[in-house]
Every structure is written in structure tokens, then in C-alpha cells.
Amino acid sequence: MAEKKRATVRDYLAWRGDLTFAQDGFNEVDNLLLCIVSYIDFQRITQLRSFRPADAMSIGDVCALLTEQDEQLGLSEEEYIPVMRAMAATPRFREVKLFAFESSIDEEKVMQFAAVSFLLPDGSVFAAYRGTDTTLVGWQEDFNMSFLAVVPAQIRATEYAQEVIKRCPRRKLRLGGHSKGGNLAAWAAIHLPEKLQRKRLVAAYNNDGPGFVQSVLEAQEYRRVADKIHTFIPESSLVGMLLEHTEDYELIDSSNRSLMQHEPLSWNVLGTTFCRSPQRTEAAKASDSAIREWLAEMSIQERQEFTEAFYSILRMGGKAKTLEDLREGGVSGGVALLREYIGADEKKRKLVAQILLRLAAEMGEGLWKSAGQYWRSLGESIERKYRGNPAET
């Protein structure tokens, strides 16, 4: 078997960073780089919260204010600030400006939302939505997508896009995001007013984000923008294959294996495009089938009941709000709560164990010390009980 290509977005900056947008137009790799930047925590930079383009700050000026405490808030163990600094050092991104930063966590609404917009030298504006962060609210909202027609972050994503484009009346609009952020970008594109869809929207990029419930894909609003939605999914992705994707999606290659292909810095590039992969891996196909079978077997009410119970378990009676809190809370309390929820239902016990183990794997080896290890331990404990070894749980 031929060795995988190893060039990534970092290499892209070395290859193409000397070319301005006037010399070489916006492309899919540019999209991913901007979405990576959206994970960085800009909370301390008050000026970035302004939605006035006149207040936008150059990427270099923003980088000058960043410290280690502002490092990315996603689930990756990679550092994204160095990537942003590398972008700022290139002629291609040197003139890019940031504004309209927003980040909010609302436990009552069950909403985790963050976005930042970029004024590009080609006269367009790119709104980038952050994916799931380390808050449990963010994870619950992700699960809610399996039974709700719309979640609060999706509503806010559409409002945000409209606010940005209203402030930039002469600019074309691009939307993008990674993971959950990709879903938000596609959702916003689908639900923009028809006039904005036709005249202002250029593209929406869903970078390994979940799809939608079937009713969204059958709507007229979706059909109007279907050809403007670009979906990229690594060959072994789990996240990007959740729910439905009836749009044409591109399978891409990654330097990582299995579920760790979700890391955007691992995506292979050649020139101005991602390296395409011919088909899903066999393991990924099996995972796709298992997830879809699980969802198909559960009614909407059952999905809701499971999500609410699962989130209650993770919160450990209100003690946990983040993934790190889970590690500090220990495994024993979670096992007790799982026992209470599962009871004697063997099918439910097996299902919960499988989900916990998948979530642990999704976190990656680096984060197993926190939530990944916690979920893995819970899953293995329940799995042992399912196999008939209750004394070990």
C-alpha cells in the first residue's frame, strides 16, 4: 500500500502563502484555515466583539495580543495560535481582518455558540463558526440534534450571518465551520432569506460536520443552496457522518488514523485542494451502519429521553460543567448514575457502553486523561456488567 501523503495546511502556507487573493482566488484550504482560527479564544480582545467593519483588526494585530491563555477551546490537543501566527506572516493572509467575535454558553437554552468573521482582500466576508468546545452544554446540544428539528446554536448561526452581511452591504458572503461549526454554516446558508441566498451567498463549507434530519434536506430552502454547500469528510470520519448527508460530499485523505482524522490539521492537501480519498474505510462503513441502525431503532421521544438522562449523568448532579470536571469527579459517581438509568435493561446497557466507548475514542489519546478516560472507564465498566461480570463494575 502506498504511503499516505503528509502535506497539510501548514505546508499549504509555505507553498501558497506568497500569493495574494488577487493572484490566486479563495479556495477550500483557505476555508479550513479560517475555521481553525475560529477555535481560538478571543474573549480578552474587546475590540473584536464589534460588528462594525471599521473596527476590524488585522490578523497580525490580533496575534500580537494573544498569549497561551487564549489557546483554542476545541477538543483538539493541537495548538492553533501558531497556525494563526504563520498565516499572519504570509502576504496571502496579512491583510485579512477579524471582527464580530461572539461566544456564548447558555445552560438554560442548552446552547454553545461561537463565531468570528473575516474581511478578505478579495472583497468578501467569511463567517466562521466554532465547533463543539469542552463544555458539557455543547455536547448536550450536539446530542439534541438527533431529535430536534432545530437547536439554539443553529438559530443563532442564521441570525449571526444576517447581522454580518447587513454590516457589509457591498461584500459577498462565505460561511464555514469545522465539526458542529460546519453544520451551523450549512444551516445558516439554508435559512438565509432567499434574496441573500441568490445575490450574496457564494458558498458554505461544512468541514466534517454533522448533517441534518431528513425534513431539512427535503425543504425548498435547502434545494435553493444545495449547489453552494461544500461538505468535506475524512475517509474514517464519525462526526461528519452523523445524521443525513444527501448533498454531494467529498471524501478526503488525512495523515491521522481512524477517528483522529477529525483533526483539521491532519487533512492532506495538494496545491489548493484537499487530497481526495476513493472511498470510506471498512471500519468507517461499519461505524456508519451501527450509528444509523441505533438512530433508526429509537423514536424521537426515546432519543430525547436518552440525551437528557445521559447529560444528567455527565453533569454528576450539577458538579460538572466541563470535560475537565469529569476527570476530577472520578468514575465511581458516574457508574452509580448509569446503573440508576440503565436498570436491568440489557439492550440499553449495551447501547450506553458502546456510545461511551465511541465518545472516548473521539476525544483522542491526549484527552483521555480527562473526559475521554472518564467515558472510556464508564463504558468498560458497563460493558463488563453486560458480559456478565457485575462484580467488576
Coordinates of C-alpha atoms in Angstrom, one line a residue:
M1 CA 0.0 0.0 0.0
A2 CA 1.3 3.4 -0.9
E3 CA 2.3 5.7 1.9
K4 CA -0.2 8.4 2.8
K5 CA 0.6 11.9 1.7
R6 CA 1.8 14.0 4.5
A7 CA 1.3 17.6 3.3
T8 CA -1.2 19.5 5.4
V9 CA -2.4 23.1 5.8
R10 CA 0.9 24.1 7.3
D11 CA 2.6 23.1 4.1
Y12 CA -0.1 25.0 2.2
L13 CA 1.0 28.2 3.9
A14 CA 4.6 27.6 2.8
W15 CA 3.5 26.7 -0.8
R16 CA 0.9 29.3 -1.4
G17 CA 1.3 31.9 1.3
D18 CA 3.3 34.2 -1.0
L19 CA 0.3 34.5 -3.4
T20 CA -2.3 37.1 -2.6
F21 CA -6.0 36.6 -3.1
A22 CA -5.8 38.8 -6.2
Q23 CA -3.2 36.5 -7.7
D24 CA -4.9 33.2 -6.7
G25 CA -8.5 33.2 -5.6
F26 CA -10.1 31.9 -2.4
N27 CA -10.1 28.1 -2.2
E28 CA -11.2 25.2 0.1
V29 CA -8.0 25.1 2.0
D30 CA -8.3 28.8 2.8
N31 CA -11.7 28.0 4.2
L32 CA -10.3 25.4 6.6
L33 CA -7.6 27.7 7.9
L34 CA -10.1 30.4 8.8
C35 CA -12.3 27.8 10.5
I36 CA -9.2 26.6 12.5
V37 CA -8.7 30.2 13.7
S38 CA -12.3 30.4 14.9
Y39 CA -11.5 27.9 17.7
I40 CA -9.0 30.4 19.3
D41 CA -10.4 32.2 22.4
F42 CA -10.6 35.9 21.6
Q43 CA -12.6 36.9 24.7
R44 CA -9.9 39.2 26.1
I45 CA -9.8 41.3 22.9
T46 CA -12.8 43.6 23.4
Q47 CA -12.5 45.4 20.0
L48 CA -13.1 42.1 18.2
R49 CA -16.6 41.9 19.6
S50 CA -17.7 44.9 17.5
F51 CA -19.8 44.1 14.4
R52 CA -18.6 47.3 12.8
P53 CA -16.2 46.5 9.9
A54 CA -14.4 49.8 10.7
D55 CA -13.3 48.3 14.0
A56 CA -11.9 45.1 12.4
M57 CA -8.4 44.2 13.4
S58 CA -5.7 42.8 11.1
I59 CA -4.7 39.2 11.8
G60 CA -1.2 40.4 12.7
D61 CA -2.5 42.9 15.3
V62 CA -4.7 40.2 16.8
C63 CA -1.8 37.8 17.0
A64 CA 0.3 40.4 18.8
L65 CA -2.2 40.4 21.7
L66 CA -2.6 36.6 22.0
T67 CA -1.0 34.6 24.8
E68 CA -1.1 30.9 25.8
Q69 CA -4.2 31.5 27.9
D70 CA -6.1 32.3 24.6
E71 CA -5.3 28.9 23.0
Q72 CA -8.1 27.1 21.2
L73 CA -11.2 25.9 23.0
G74 CA -11.9 22.9 20.9
L75 CA -11.4 19.2 21.6
S76 CA -8.0 19.1 19.8
E77 CA -4.7 18.7 21.6
E78 CA -3.0 20.8 18.8
E79 CA -2.1 24.4 19.3
Y80 CA -3.8 26.7 16.9
I81 CA -2.3 30.1 17.8
P82 CA 1.0 29.1 16.0
V83 CA -1.0 28.4 12.9
M84 CA -2.7 31.8 13.1
R85 CA 0.8 33.4 13.5
A86 CA 2.0 31.6 10.5
M87 CA -0.9 32.9 8.5
A88 CA -0.3 36.5 9.6
A89 CA 3.3 36.2 8.3
T90 CA 2.2 35.5 4.7
P91 CA 1.3 38.0 2.1
R92 CA -1.9 36.0 1.5
F93 CA -3.4 36.5 4.9
R94 CA -1.5 39.6 6.1
E95 CA -4.3 41.9 5.1
V96 CA -7.2 39.7 6.4
K97 CA -9.1 41.5 9.2
L98 CA -11.2 40.0 12.1
F99 CA -14.3 41.3 13.6
A100 CA -17.8 40.3 15.0
F101 CA -16.4 37.8 17.5
E102 CA -19.1 36.2 19.6
S103 CA -19.0 33.4 22.2
S104 CA -21.9 32.4 24.5
I105 CA -22.8 29.4 26.7
D106 CA -26.4 29.3 27.8
E107 CA -27.3 26.3 30.0
E108 CA -30.9 27.2 30.2
K109 CA -31.3 27.2 26.4
V110 CA -28.7 24.4 26.0
M111 CA -26.7 26.4 23.6
Q112 CA -23.0 26.6 22.9
F113 CA -22.2 29.1 20.1
A114 CA -19.1 31.0 18.9
A115 CA -18.2 32.7 15.7
V116 CA -15.8 35.2 14.2
S117 CA -15.8 36.9 10.8
F118 CA -13.0 37.8 8.4
L119 CA -12.9 40.7 5.9
L120 CA -10.9 39.2 3.0
P121 CA -8.9 41.3 0.5
D122 CA -11.0 39.9 -2.4
G123 CA -13.9 42.0 -1.2
S124 CA -15.8 39.1 0.5
V125 CA -16.6 38.4 4.2
F126 CA -16.2 34.9 5.7
A127 CA -18.1 34.0 8.8
A128 CA -16.5 31.1 10.6
Y129 CA -18.4 29.1 13.2
R130 CA -16.6 27.3 16.0
G131 CA -17.2 23.6 16.6
T132 CA -18.0 21.8 19.9
D133 CA -15.9 23.0 22.8
T134 CA -15.1 21.4 26.1
T135 CA -18.4 22.4 27.8
L136 CA -21.0 19.8 28.6
V137 CA -23.6 22.2 27.3
G138 CA -22.0 22.0 23.9
W139 CA -22.1 18.2 23.9
Q140 CA -25.7 18.1 25.0
E141 CA -26.7 20.4 22.2
D142 CA -24.9 18.1 19.7
F143 CA -26.9 15.1 21.0
N144 CA -30.1 17.2 20.8
M145 CA -29.6 17.4 17.0
S146 CA -30.6 13.8 16.8
F147 CA -34.2 14.6 17.9
L148 CA -34.8 18.3 17.5
A149 CA -35.6 19.9 14.2
V150 CA -33.5 22.9 15.2
V151 CA -31.2 23.7 18.1
P152 CA -30.5 27.2 19.5
A153 CA -27.0 27.4 18.0
Q154 CA -28.4 26.9 14.6
I155 CA -30.9 29.7 15.1
R156 CA -28.2 32.0 16.3
A157 CA -25.9 31.0 13.4
T158 CA -28.5 32.3 10.9
E159 CA -29.0 35.5 12.9
Y160 CA -25.3 36.0 13.1
A161 CA -24.8 35.6 9.3
Q162 CA -27.6 38.1 8.6
E163 CA -26.1 40.6 11.1
V164 CA -22.6 40.3 9.5
I165 CA -23.9 40.7 5.9
K166 CA -26.0 43.6 6.9
R167 CA -22.9 45.4 8.2
C168 CA -21.1 44.6 5.0
P169 CA -23.6 45.7 2.3
R170 CA -21.1 45.5 -0.7
R171 CA -19.4 42.2 0.2
K172 CA -20.2 38.7 -0.9
L173 CA -20.7 36.2 1.9
R174 CA -19.0 32.9 2.6
L175 CA -19.8 30.7 5.6
G176 CA -17.7 27.9 7.1
G177 CA -17.1 25.8 10.1
H178 CA -15.5 22.6 11.4
S179 CA -17.3 19.8 13.2
K180 CA -20.5 21.3 14.7
G181 CA -19.4 24.6 13.2
G182 CA -19.8 23.1 9.7
N183 CA -23.3 22.1 10.5
L184 CA -24.0 25.7 11.7
A185 CA -22.6 27.1 8.5
A186 CA -24.7 24.9 6.3
W187 CA -27.8 25.6 8.4
A188 CA -27.3 29.3 8.2
A189 CA -26.9 29.1 4.4
I190 CA -30.1 27.1 4.1
H191 CA -32.1 29.5 6.2
L192 CA -30.9 32.9 4.9
P193 CA -33.6 34.9 3.2
E194 CA -34.0 33.9 -0.5
K195 CA -32.6 37.2 -1.8
L196 CA -29.4 36.8 0.2
Q197 CA -29.1 33.2 -0.9
R198 CA -29.3 34.2 -4.5
K199 CA -27.4 37.5 -4.6
R200 CA -24.9 37.5 -1.7
L201 CA -24.1 33.9 -0.7
V202 CA -21.1 32.4 -2.5
A203 CA -20.5 29.2 -0.6
A204 CA -20.9 27.4 2.7
Y205 CA -18.3 24.9 3.8
N206 CA -19.2 22.0 6.1
N207 CA -15.8 20.6 7.3
D208 CA -16.6 17.2 8.8
G209 CA -19.7 18.5 10.5
P210 CA -22.9 16.5 11.1
G211 CA -25.7 16.5 8.6
F212 CA -29.4 17.2 9.2
V213 CA -32.7 15.4 9.9
Q214 CA -34.4 14.4 6.7
S215 CA -37.0 17.1 6.9
V216 CA -34.4 19.8 6.4
L217 CA -33.0 18.2 3.3
E218 CA -36.4 18.0 1.7
A219 CA -37.2 21.7 2.2
Q220 CA -37.2 24.2 -0.7
E221 CA -34.8 26.4 1.2
Y222 CA -32.2 23.6 1.1
R223 CA -32.7 23.0 -2.6
R224 CA -32.0 26.6 -3.4
V225 CA -28.5 26.4 -2.0
A226 CA -27.6 22.8 -2.3
D227 CA -25.0 23.5 -5.0
K228 CA -23.3 26.1 -2.8
I229 CA -22.8 23.8 0.2
H230 CA -19.4 22.1 0.1
T231 CA -19.0 19.2 2.5
F232 CA -15.7 17.5 3.2
I233 CA -15.5 14.3 5.2
P234 CA -12.3 12.3 6.0
E235 CA -12.4 8.7 5.0
S236 CA -12.8 7.4 8.6
S237 CA -14.9 10.2 10.0
L238 CA -17.5 9.6 12.6
V239 CA -18.7 13.2 13.3
G240 CA -19.3 14.1 9.7
M241 CA -21.4 11.1 9.0
L242 CA -23.9 11.7 11.8
L243 CA -27.5 12.3 10.6
E244 CA -28.1 12.7 6.9
H245 CA -25.9 13.9 4.0
T246 CA -27.9 13.9 0.8
E247 CA -25.7 16.7 -0.7
D248 CA -22.6 15.6 -2.7
Y249 CA -19.8 15.3 -0.2
E250 CA -16.1 14.9 -0.9
L251 CA -14.1 12.2 0.9
I252 CA -10.7 13.4 1.8
D253 CA -7.4 12.0 3.0
S254 CA -5.8 12.5 6.4
S255 CA -2.4 11.9 7.9
N256 CA -4.2 10.6 11.0
R257 CA -5.9 7.2 11.5
S258 CA -9.5 6.3 12.4
L259 CA -11.5 8.9 14.4
M260 CA -8.5 11.2 14.9
Q261 CA -9.0 12.2 11.2
H262 CA -11.4 14.7 12.6
E263 CA -8.4 16.9 13.5
P264 CA -8.3 19.6 10.7
L265 CA -4.5 20.0 10.9
S266 CA -4.2 16.4 9.7
W267 CA -6.0 16.9 6.4
N268 CA -3.8 16.3 3.4
V269 CA -3.6 19.0 0.8
L270 CA -2.1 19.2 -2.7
G271 CA -1.9 22.7 -4.2
T272 CA -5.1 24.5 -3.5
T273 CA -7.3 21.4 -2.7
F274 CA -7.7 18.6 -0.2
C275 CA -6.4 15.2 -1.3
R276 CA -9.4 13.1 -2.3
S277 CA -9.9 9.6 -1.0
P278 CA -11.7 7.0 -3.2
Q279 CA -14.0 5.5 -0.6
R280 CA -14.8 5.2 3.1
T281 CA -12.7 2.7 5.1
E282 CA -14.3 -0.6 6.0
A283 CA -14.2 0.3 9.7
A284 CA -15.9 3.7 9.0
K285 CA -18.6 1.9 6.9
A286 CA -19.3 -0.4 9.9
S287 CA -19.5 2.6 12.2
D288 CA -21.9 4.4 9.9
S289 CA -24.2 1.4 9.8
A290 CA -24.1 1.0 13.6
I291 CA -24.9 4.6 14.3
R292 CA -27.7 4.8 11.7
E293 CA -29.2 1.5 13.0
W294 CA -29.2 2.9 16.5
L295 CA -30.9 6.1 15.5
A296 CA -33.4 4.2 13.4
E297 CA -34.4 2.0 16.3
M298 CA -35.0 4.9 18.6
S299 CA -38.1 7.0 18.4
I300 CA -37.8 10.8 18.7
Q301 CA -39.0 10.6 22.3
E302 CA -36.5 7.8 23.1
R303 CA -33.7 9.9 21.7
Q304 CA -34.8 12.8 23.8
E305 CA -35.1 10.7 27.0
F306 CA -31.7 9.2 26.4
T307 CA -30.0 12.5 25.7
E308 CA -31.5 14.1 28.8
A309 CA -30.5 11.2 31.0
F310 CA -27.0 10.9 29.5
Y311 CA -26.4 14.6 30.1
S312 CA -27.6 14.3 33.7
I313 CA -25.1 11.5 34.2
L314 CA -22.3 13.6 32.8
R315 CA -23.2 16.6 34.9
M316 CA -22.8 14.5 38.1
G317 CA -25.6 16.2 39.9
G318 CA -24.6 19.7 38.9
K319 CA -20.9 19.3 39.8
A320 CA -19.5 19.1 36.3
K321 CA -19.7 21.8 33.6
T322 CA -16.7 20.9 31.5
L323 CA -14.8 17.8 30.3
E324 CA -12.1 18.5 32.8
D325 CA -14.7 18.5 35.6
L326 CA -15.5 14.9 34.6
R327 CA -11.9 13.8 35.2
E328 CA -11.8 15.4 38.6
G329 CA -15.2 13.9 39.6
G330 CA -14.0 10.4 39.2
V331 CA -15.6 7.3 37.7
S332 CA -17.5 5.8 40.7
G333 CA -20.2 8.5 40.7
G334 CA -20.8 8.2 37.0
V335 CA -21.1 4.4 37.3
A336 CA -23.7 4.8 40.0
L337 CA -25.8 7.2 37.9
L338 CA -25.5 4.9 34.9
R339 CA -26.8 2.0 36.9
E340 CA -29.8 4.0 38.0
Y341 CA -30.6 5.0 34.4
I342 CA -30.0 1.6 32.8
G343 CA -31.5 -0.6 35.4
A344 CA -32.0 -4.2 34.2
D345 CA -32.4 -3.3 30.6
E346 CA -29.5 -5.2 28.8
K347 CA -30.1 -3.7 25.4
K348 CA -29.9 -0.2 26.9
R349 CA -26.8 -1.1 28.9
K350 CA -25.0 -2.4 25.8
L351 CA -26.0 0.7 23.8
V352 CA -24.7 3.1 26.5
A353 CA -21.5 1.2 26.8
Q354 CA -20.9 1.4 23.0
I355 CA -21.7 5.2 22.9
L356 CA -19.3 5.9 25.8
L357 CA -16.5 4.0 24.2
R358 CA -17.1 5.8 20.9
L359 CA -17.0 9.1 22.6
A360 CA -13.8 8.2 24.4
A361 CA -12.2 7.3 21.1
E362 CA -13.5 10.5 19.5
M363 CA -11.7 12.5 22.2
G364 CA -8.3 11.2 21.1
E365 CA -5.4 9.9 23.2
G366 CA -4.4 13.2 24.5
L367 CA -7.7 14.0 26.1
W368 CA -8.3 10.5 27.5
K369 CA -6.7 11.9 30.7
S370 CA -9.8 14.0 31.1
A371 CA -13.2 13.2 29.6
G372 CA -12.0 10.6 27.2
Q373 CA -10.6 8.4 30.0
Y374 CA -13.7 9.1 32.1
W375 CA -16.1 7.9 29.4
R376 CA -13.8 5.0 28.5
S377 CA -13.8 3.8 32.1
L378 CA -17.6 4.1 32.3
G379 CA -18.1 2.3 29.1
E380 CA -15.8 -0.5 30.0
S381 CA -17.4 -0.8 33.4
I382 CA -20.9 -1.1 31.9
E383 CA -19.6 -3.4 29.2
R384 CA -18.2 -5.8 31.8
K385 CA -21.5 -5.9 33.5
Y386 CA -23.2 -6.6 30.2
R387 CA -20.9 -9.5 29.6
G388 CA -21.9 -11.0 33.0
N389 CA -19.2 -9.7 35.4
P390 CA -21.2 -7.4 37.7
A391 CA -18.7 -7.8 40.5
E392 CA -16.1 -5.8 38.5
T393 CA -18.3 -2.7 38.0

